[in-house]
Coordinates of C-alpha atoms in Angstrom, one line a residue:
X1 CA -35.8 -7.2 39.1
X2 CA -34.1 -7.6 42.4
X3 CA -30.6 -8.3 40.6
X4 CA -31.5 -5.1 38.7
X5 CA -32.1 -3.3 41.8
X6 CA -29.2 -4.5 43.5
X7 CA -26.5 -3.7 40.9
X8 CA -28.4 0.2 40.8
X9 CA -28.1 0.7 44.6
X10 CA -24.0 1.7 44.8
X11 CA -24.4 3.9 41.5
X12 CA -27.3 5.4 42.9
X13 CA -26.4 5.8 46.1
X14 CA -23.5 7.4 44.6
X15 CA -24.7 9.9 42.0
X16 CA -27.3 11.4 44.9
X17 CA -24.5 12.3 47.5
X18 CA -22.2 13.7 44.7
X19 CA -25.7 15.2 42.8
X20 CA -26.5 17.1 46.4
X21 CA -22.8 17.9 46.9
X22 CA -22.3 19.4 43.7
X23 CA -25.9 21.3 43.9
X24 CA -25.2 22.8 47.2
X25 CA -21.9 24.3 46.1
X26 CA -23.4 25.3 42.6
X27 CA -27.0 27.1 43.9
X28 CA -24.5 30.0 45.8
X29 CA -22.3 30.6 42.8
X30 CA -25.5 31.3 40.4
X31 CA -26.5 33.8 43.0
X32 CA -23.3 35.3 44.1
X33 CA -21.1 34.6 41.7
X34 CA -18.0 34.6 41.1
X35 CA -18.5 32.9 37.4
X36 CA -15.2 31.3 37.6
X37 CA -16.5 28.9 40.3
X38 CA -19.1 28.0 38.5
X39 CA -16.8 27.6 35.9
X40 CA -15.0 24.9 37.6
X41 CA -18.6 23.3 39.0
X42 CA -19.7 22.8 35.3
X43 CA -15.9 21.1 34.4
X44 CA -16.1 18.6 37.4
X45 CA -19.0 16.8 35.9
X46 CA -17.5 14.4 34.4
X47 CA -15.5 13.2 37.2
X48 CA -19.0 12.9 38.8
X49 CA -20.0 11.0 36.0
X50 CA -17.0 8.9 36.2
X51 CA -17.6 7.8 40.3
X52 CA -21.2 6.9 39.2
X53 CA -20.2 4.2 36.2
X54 CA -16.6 3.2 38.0
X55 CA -18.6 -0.1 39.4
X56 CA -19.3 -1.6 36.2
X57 CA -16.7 0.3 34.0
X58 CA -14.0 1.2 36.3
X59 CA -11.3 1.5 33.1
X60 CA -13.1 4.2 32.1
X61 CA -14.4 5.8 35.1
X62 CA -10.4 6.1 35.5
X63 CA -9.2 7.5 32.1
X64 CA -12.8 9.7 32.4
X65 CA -11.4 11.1 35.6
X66 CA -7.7 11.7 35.0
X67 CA -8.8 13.5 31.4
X68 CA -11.3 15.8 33.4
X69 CA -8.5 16.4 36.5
X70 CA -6.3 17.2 33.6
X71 CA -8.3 19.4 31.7
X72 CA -9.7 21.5 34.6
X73 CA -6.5 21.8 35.7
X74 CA -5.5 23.6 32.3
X75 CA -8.3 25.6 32.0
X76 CA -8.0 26.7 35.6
X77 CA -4.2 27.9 34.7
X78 CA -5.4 29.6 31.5
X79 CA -7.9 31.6 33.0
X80 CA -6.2 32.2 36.3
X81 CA -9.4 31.1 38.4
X82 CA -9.6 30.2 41.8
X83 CA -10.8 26.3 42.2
X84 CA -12.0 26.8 45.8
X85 CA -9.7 23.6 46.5
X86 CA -11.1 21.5 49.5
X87 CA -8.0 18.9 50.3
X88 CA -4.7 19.1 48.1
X89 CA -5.4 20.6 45.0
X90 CA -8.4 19.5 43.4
X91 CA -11.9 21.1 44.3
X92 CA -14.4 19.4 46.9
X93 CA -16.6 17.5 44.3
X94 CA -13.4 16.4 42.9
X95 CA -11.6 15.0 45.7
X96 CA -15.3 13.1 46.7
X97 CA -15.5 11.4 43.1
X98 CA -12.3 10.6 43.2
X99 CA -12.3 8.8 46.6
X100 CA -15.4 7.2 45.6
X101 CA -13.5 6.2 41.9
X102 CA -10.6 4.7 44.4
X103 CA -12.6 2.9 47.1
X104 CA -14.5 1.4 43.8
X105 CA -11.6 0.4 41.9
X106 CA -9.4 -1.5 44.9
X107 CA -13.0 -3.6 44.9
X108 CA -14.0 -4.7 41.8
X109 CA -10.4 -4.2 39.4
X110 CA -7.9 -6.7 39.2
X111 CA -4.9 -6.4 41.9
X112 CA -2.4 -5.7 38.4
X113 CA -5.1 -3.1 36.7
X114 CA -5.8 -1.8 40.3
X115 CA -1.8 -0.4 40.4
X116 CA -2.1 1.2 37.0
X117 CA -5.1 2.6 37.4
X118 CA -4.5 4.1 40.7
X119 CA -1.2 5.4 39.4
X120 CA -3.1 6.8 36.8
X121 CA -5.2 8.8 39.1
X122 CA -2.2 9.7 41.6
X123 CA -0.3 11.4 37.8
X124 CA -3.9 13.7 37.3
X125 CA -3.5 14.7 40.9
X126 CA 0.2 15.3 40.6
X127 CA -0.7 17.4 37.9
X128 CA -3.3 19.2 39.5
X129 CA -0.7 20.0 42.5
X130 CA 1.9 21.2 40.3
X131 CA 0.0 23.5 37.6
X132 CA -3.6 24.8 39.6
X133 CA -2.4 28.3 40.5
X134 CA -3.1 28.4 44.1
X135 CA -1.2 25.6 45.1
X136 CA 2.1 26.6 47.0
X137 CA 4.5 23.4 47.7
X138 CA 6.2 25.7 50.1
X139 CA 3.5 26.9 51.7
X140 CA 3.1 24.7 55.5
X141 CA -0.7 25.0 55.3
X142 CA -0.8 23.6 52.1
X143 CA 2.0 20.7 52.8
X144 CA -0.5 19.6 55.3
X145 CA -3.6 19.8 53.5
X146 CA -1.6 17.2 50.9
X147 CA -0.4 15.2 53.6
X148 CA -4.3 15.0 55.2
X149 CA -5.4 14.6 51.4
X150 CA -2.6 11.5 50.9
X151 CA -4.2 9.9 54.4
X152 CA -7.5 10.2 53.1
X153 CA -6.9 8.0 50.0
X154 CA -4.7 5.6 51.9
X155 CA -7.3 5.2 54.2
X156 CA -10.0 4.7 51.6
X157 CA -7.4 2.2 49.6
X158 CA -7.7 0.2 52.8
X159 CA -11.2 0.2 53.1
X160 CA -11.3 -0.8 49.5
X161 CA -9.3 -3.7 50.2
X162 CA -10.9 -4.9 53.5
X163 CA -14.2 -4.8 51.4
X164 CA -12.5 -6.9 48.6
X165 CA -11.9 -9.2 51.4
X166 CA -14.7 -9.6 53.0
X167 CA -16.5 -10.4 49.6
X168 CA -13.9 -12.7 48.9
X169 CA -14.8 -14.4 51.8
X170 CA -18.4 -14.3 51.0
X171 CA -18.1 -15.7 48.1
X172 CA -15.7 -18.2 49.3
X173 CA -18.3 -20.0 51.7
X174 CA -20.8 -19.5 49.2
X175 CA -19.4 -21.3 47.2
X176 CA -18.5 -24.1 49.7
X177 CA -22.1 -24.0 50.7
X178 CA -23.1 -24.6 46.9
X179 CA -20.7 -27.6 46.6
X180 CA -21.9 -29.2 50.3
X181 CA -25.1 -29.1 48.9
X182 CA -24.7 -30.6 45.4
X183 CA -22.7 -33.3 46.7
X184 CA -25.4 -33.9 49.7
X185 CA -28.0 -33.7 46.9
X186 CA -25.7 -36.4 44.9
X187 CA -25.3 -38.7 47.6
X188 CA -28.7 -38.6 48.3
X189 CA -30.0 -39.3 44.9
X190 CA -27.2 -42.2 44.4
X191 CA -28.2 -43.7 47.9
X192 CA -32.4 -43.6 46.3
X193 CA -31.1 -45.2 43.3
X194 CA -29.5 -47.8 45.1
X195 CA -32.3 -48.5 48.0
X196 CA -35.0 -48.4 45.7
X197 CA -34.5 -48.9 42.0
X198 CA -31.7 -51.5 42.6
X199 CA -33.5 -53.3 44.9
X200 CA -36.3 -53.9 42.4
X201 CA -34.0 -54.5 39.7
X202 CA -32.3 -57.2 42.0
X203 CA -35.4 -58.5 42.4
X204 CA -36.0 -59.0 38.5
X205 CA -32.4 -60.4 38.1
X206 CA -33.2 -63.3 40.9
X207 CA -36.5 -64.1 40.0
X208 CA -35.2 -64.0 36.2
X209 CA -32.4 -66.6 37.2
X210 CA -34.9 -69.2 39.2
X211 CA -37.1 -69.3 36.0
X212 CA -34.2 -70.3 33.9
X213 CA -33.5 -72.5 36.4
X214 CA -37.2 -74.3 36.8
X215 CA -37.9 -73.4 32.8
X216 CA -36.4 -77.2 31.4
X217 CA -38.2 -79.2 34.1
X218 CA -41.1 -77.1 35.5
X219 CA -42.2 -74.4 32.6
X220 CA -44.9 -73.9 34.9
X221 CA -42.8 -72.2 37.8
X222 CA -41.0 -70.3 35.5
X223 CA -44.7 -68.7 34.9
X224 CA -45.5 -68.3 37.9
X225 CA -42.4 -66.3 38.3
X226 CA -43.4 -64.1 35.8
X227 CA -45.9 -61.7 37.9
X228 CA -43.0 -60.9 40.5
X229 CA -40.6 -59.9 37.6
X230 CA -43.5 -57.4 35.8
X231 CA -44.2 -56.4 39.7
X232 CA -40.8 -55.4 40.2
X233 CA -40.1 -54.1 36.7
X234 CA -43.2 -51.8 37.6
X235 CA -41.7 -50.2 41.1
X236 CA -38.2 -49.8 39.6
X237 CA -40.0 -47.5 36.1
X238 CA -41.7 -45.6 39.0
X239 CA -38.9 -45.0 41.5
X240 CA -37.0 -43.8 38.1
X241 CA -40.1 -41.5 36.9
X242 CA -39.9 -40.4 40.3
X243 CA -36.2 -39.3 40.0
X244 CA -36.7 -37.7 36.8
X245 CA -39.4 -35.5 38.3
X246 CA -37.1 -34.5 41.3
X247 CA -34.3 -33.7 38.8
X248 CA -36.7 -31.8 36.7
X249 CA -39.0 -30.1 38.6
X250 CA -37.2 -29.3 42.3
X251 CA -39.8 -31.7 43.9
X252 CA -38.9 -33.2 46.9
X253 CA -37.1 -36.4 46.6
X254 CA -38.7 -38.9 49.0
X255 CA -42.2 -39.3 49.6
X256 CA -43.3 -39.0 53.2
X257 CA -44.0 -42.8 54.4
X258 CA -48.0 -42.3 55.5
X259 CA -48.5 -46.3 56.5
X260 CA -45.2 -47.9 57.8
X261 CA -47.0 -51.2 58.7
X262 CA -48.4 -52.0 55.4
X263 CA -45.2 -50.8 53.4
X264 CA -43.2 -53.1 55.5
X265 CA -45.4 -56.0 55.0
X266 CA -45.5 -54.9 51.0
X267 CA -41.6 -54.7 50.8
X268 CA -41.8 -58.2 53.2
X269 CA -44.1 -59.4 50.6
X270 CA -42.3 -58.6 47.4
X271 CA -39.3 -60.5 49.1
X272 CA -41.3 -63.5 49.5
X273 CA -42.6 -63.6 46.2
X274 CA -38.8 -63.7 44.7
X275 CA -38.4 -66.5 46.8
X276 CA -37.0 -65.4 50.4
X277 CA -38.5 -67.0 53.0
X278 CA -39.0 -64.0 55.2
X279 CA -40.9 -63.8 58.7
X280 CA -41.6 -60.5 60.5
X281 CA -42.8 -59.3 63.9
X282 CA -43.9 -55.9 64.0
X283 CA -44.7 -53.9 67.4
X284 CA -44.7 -50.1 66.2
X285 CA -46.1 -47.1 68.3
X286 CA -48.7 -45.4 67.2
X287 CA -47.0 -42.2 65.5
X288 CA -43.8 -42.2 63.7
X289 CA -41.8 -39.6 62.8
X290 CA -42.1 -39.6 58.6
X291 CA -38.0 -39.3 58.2
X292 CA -37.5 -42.1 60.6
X293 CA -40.7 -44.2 58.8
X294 CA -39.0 -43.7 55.8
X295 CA -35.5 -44.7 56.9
X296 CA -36.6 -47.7 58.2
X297 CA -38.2 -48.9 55.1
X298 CA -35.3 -47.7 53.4
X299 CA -33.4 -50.0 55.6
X300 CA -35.8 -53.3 55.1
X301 CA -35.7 -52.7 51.5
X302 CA -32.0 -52.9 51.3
X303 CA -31.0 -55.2 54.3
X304 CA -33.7 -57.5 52.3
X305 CA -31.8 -56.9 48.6
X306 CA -28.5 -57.6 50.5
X307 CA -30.3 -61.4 51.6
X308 CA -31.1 -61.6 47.8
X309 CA -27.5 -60.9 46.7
X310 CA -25.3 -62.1 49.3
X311 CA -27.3 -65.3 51.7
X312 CA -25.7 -68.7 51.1
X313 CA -28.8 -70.9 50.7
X314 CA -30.8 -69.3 53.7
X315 CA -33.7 -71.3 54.9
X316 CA -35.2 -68.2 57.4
X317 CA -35.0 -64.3 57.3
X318 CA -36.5 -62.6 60.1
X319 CA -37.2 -59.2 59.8
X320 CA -38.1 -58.0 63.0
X321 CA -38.9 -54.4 64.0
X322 CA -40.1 -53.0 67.6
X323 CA -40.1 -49.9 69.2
X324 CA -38.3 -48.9 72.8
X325 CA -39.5 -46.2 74.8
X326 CA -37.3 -43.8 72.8
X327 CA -36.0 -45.7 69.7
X328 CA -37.5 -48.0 67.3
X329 CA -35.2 -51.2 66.9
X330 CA -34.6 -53.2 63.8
X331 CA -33.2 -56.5 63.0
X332 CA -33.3 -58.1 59.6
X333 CA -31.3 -61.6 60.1
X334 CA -30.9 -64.7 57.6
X335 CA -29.3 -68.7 58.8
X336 CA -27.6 -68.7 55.7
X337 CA -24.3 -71.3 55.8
X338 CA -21.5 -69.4 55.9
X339 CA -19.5 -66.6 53.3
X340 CA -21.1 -64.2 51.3
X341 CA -22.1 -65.0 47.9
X342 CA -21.0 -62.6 44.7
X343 CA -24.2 -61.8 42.8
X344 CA -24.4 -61.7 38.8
X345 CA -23.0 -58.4 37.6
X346 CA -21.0 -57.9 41.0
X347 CA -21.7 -55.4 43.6
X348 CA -21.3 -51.8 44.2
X349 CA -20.7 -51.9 47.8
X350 CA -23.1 -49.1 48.5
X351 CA -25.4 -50.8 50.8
X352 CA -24.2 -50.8 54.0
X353 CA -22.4 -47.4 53.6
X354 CA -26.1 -45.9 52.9
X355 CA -27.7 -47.4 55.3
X356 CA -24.9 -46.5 57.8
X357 CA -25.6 -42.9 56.7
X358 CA -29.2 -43.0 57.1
X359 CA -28.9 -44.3 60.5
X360 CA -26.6 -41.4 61.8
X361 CA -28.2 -38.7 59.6
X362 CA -31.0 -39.1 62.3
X363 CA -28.8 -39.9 65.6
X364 CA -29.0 -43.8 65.6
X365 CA -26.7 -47.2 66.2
X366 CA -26.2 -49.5 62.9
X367 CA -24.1 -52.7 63.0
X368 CA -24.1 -55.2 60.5
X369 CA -21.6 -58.0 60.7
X370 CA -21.7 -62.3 60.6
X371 CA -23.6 -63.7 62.9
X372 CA -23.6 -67.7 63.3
X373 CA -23.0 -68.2 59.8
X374 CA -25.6 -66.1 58.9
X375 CA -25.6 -62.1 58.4
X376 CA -27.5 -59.7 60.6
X377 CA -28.2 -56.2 60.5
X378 CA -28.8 -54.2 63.8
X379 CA -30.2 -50.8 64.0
X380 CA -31.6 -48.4 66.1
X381 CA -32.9 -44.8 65.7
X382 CA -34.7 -42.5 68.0
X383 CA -38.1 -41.7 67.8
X384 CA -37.4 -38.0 69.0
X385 CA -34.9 -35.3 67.5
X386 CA -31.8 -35.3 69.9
X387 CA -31.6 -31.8 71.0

C-alpha cells in the first residue's frame, strides 16, 4: 500500500494543480463565453492527460502531447479562434502540462530518449509558433514572450536534471548501504560459523583421532571418548539450526550471553574433556555488558580451538579472565614446545582475524603472538561504550 501510495503522489499531485488550472479558466468561458475558448479548453485535455501519465509512460505522454499541440494548433487555424496564449504560443494549461511533461521526462527517460523526445516537443511548439493565428514573429512583445517561454523550459530542464541527480545520488548510497550491510551480515555469519560450529567440530576431529589412537591398546579410552564426540556433535547441529533460523527467519544472530561464569567454565569444561589440560581464574564484576559477555566467550571458545589445532604437546593452558576498573582482561596461554602444529584438513586462518575484529568492533587491545615457546592471546575490552 505505501509503494502504491507513493508511485500516485506525483500523478496526483499533478492532475489536481492542472484539474484546478484548467477549471478556473473553463467556469468563466461557460458563463461568458466566447465558445471558441472553450473550444480550445476542451482540445487541451489531452495534453493534461499526457503530464498526469508522463511518470510511468513518458513515450507516450510525449507523442500524446505533440499530437494534441498539433492538432489544436490546426483547428485553431481552421476556425480562426483566439487561443488566449499565456507564454509563446500555446494556451496557459498547455504551456503548464507541457513544463510538467519536460521536468518529468529529463527525470525518469534515458539521457538518448530524453533528446528525441524533448525535440519532439520543441517541433509541436515550433508548430504552434508558426501556424496559431495570433502569433506575430515580428512583433517585440511577442519575441519576448518566446524568449521568457524558452527560459522557462531551460530552466525546468535544469531542474529536471539536478533532480535526476540527486536521485542518482540516492540511490547510489543506498546501494552502498545495502552492500556494507550484506557484507557486515556475511562476515558476521562466517566469523559464527567459525567460533562456534568449527570449534565443536574441531573438537570431534581431536577427540576422534585420540580414540583411534588408544582404540588397539585401550578400547576402553576410546569409549570413554565417545560422550565428548556425541557432546560436541550436539553443540555444532545446534549452532547450525541456529544459523538456519537467522537466515530464515531475520532472528537475531547471537544469543545474548545471560551467565558468563558458567559458560566459560562449560566451554573450559568441553576443552578438558577432549583432552586439554586447561586451568582458569575468573574475577568478573558483577554486570557485564551482553556484547562484551558474548565476545569474550567468543574469544575463549576460539583462542581454546586454536590450543586444539596448533599447541605442540602442551602440558598447561591457562585461561585467565579478570576485570580492571574499566576493561575486562583476558589471557588464554599454553607451554607448548615450540612451532605451531598443521591440524588434519588444514586451516582457514580465520581465527585470529575474527577475534581481532571482535575486539575492535567494541573499542579493545588484541595481541596474540609466541610467547616462550608457547602461544598467548592477550585481550582487553572496555566494560563501557567509548563515547
Amino acid at each position: 500500500m505505501d509503494r502504491l501510495l507513493t508511485a500516485l503522489r506525483v500523478p496526483l499531485f499533478i492532475a489536481l494543480g492542472l484539474g484546478a488550472v484548467w477549471v478556473f479558466l473553463t467556469a468563466p468561458i461557460l458563463v461568458y463565453g466566447p465558445r471558441s475558448h472553450l473550444l480550445v479548453q476542451v482540445l487541451v485535455l489531452p495534453i493534461v492527460v499526457a503530464a498526469v501519465i508522463c511518470a510511468k509512460r513518458p513515450v507516450l505522454a510525449v507523442v500524446i502531447a505533440s499530437i494534441d499541440i498539433g492538432v489544436t494548433t490546426v483547428v485553431l487555424r481552421l476556425l480562426r479562434a483566439d487561443d488566449t496564449a499565456l507564454l509563446g504560443p500555446l494556451t496557459p494549461v498547455e504551456t503548464l502540462a507541457l513544463l510538467c511533461i519536460v521536468i518529468t521526462v529529463v527525470f525518469v527517460a534515458e539521457p538518448g530518449a530524453v533528446v528525441i523526445e524533448l525535440g519532439l516537443l520543441a517541433l509541436a511548439t515550433v508548430f504552434a509558433l508558426v501556424f496559431r493565428e495570433d502569433i506575430s514573429l515580428y512583433s517585440r512583445a511577442n519575441q519576448l514572450d518566446m524568449a521568457l517561454f524558452v527560459a522557462v523550459v531551460a530552466i525546468f530542464v535544469l531542474v529536471g536534471i539536478y533532480l535526476r541527480a540527486r536521485a542518482g545520488m540516492r540511490q547510489r548510497e543506498l546501494t552502498a548501504a545495502v552492500t556494507d550491510a550484506q557484507r557486515a551480515e556475511r562476515v558476521e555469519l562466517a566469523r559464527e560459523l567459525h567460533d562456534v560450529v568449527a570449534h565443536h567440530v574441531t573438537g570431534m576431529v581431536v577427540q576422534a583421532q585420540a580414540a583411534m589412537a588408544v582404540s588397539d591398546n585401550d578400547p576402553l579410552a576410546a569409549h570413554r571418548l565417545l560422550p565428548g564426540i556425541v557432546n560436541s556433535g550436539t553443540d555444532a547441529l545446534t549452532a547450525m539450526r541456529r544459523l538456519v533460523g537467522t537466515l530464515r527467519e531475520s532472528e537475531s544472530l547471537y544469543t545474548a550471553t545471560t551467565d558468563l561464569h558458567a559458560d566459560v567454565r562449560a566451554a573450559v569444561e568441553r576443552a578438558r574433556q577432549a583432552g586439554i589440560p586447561a586451568g582458569l581464574l575468573m574475577e568478573l564484576p558483577d554486570t557485564v555488558p551482553q556484547e562484551v559477555g558474548r565476545s569474550v566467550l567468543r574469544l575463549v571458545q576460539e583462542s581454546l580451538t586454536n590450543v586444539h589445532k596448533h599447541a605442540n604437546e602442551p602440558t598447561k593452558v591457562a585461561v585467565e579472565l579478570t576485570s580492571a576498573p574499566e576493561a575486562l582482561r583476558l589471557v588464554v596461554r599454553d607451554d607448548g614446545k615450540g612451532g605451531r602444529v598443521v591440524p588434519v584438513g588444514g586451516s582457514g586462518g580465520y581465527g585470529l582475524i575474527g577475534m581481532r575484529e571482535r575486539v575492535e568492533l567494541l573499542g579493545g587491545l588484541f595481541s596474540a603472538g609466541e610467547v616462550d615457546g608457547g602461544w598467548q592471546v592477550l585481550a582487553e575490552l572496555p566494560l563501557k561504550e567509548k563515547k
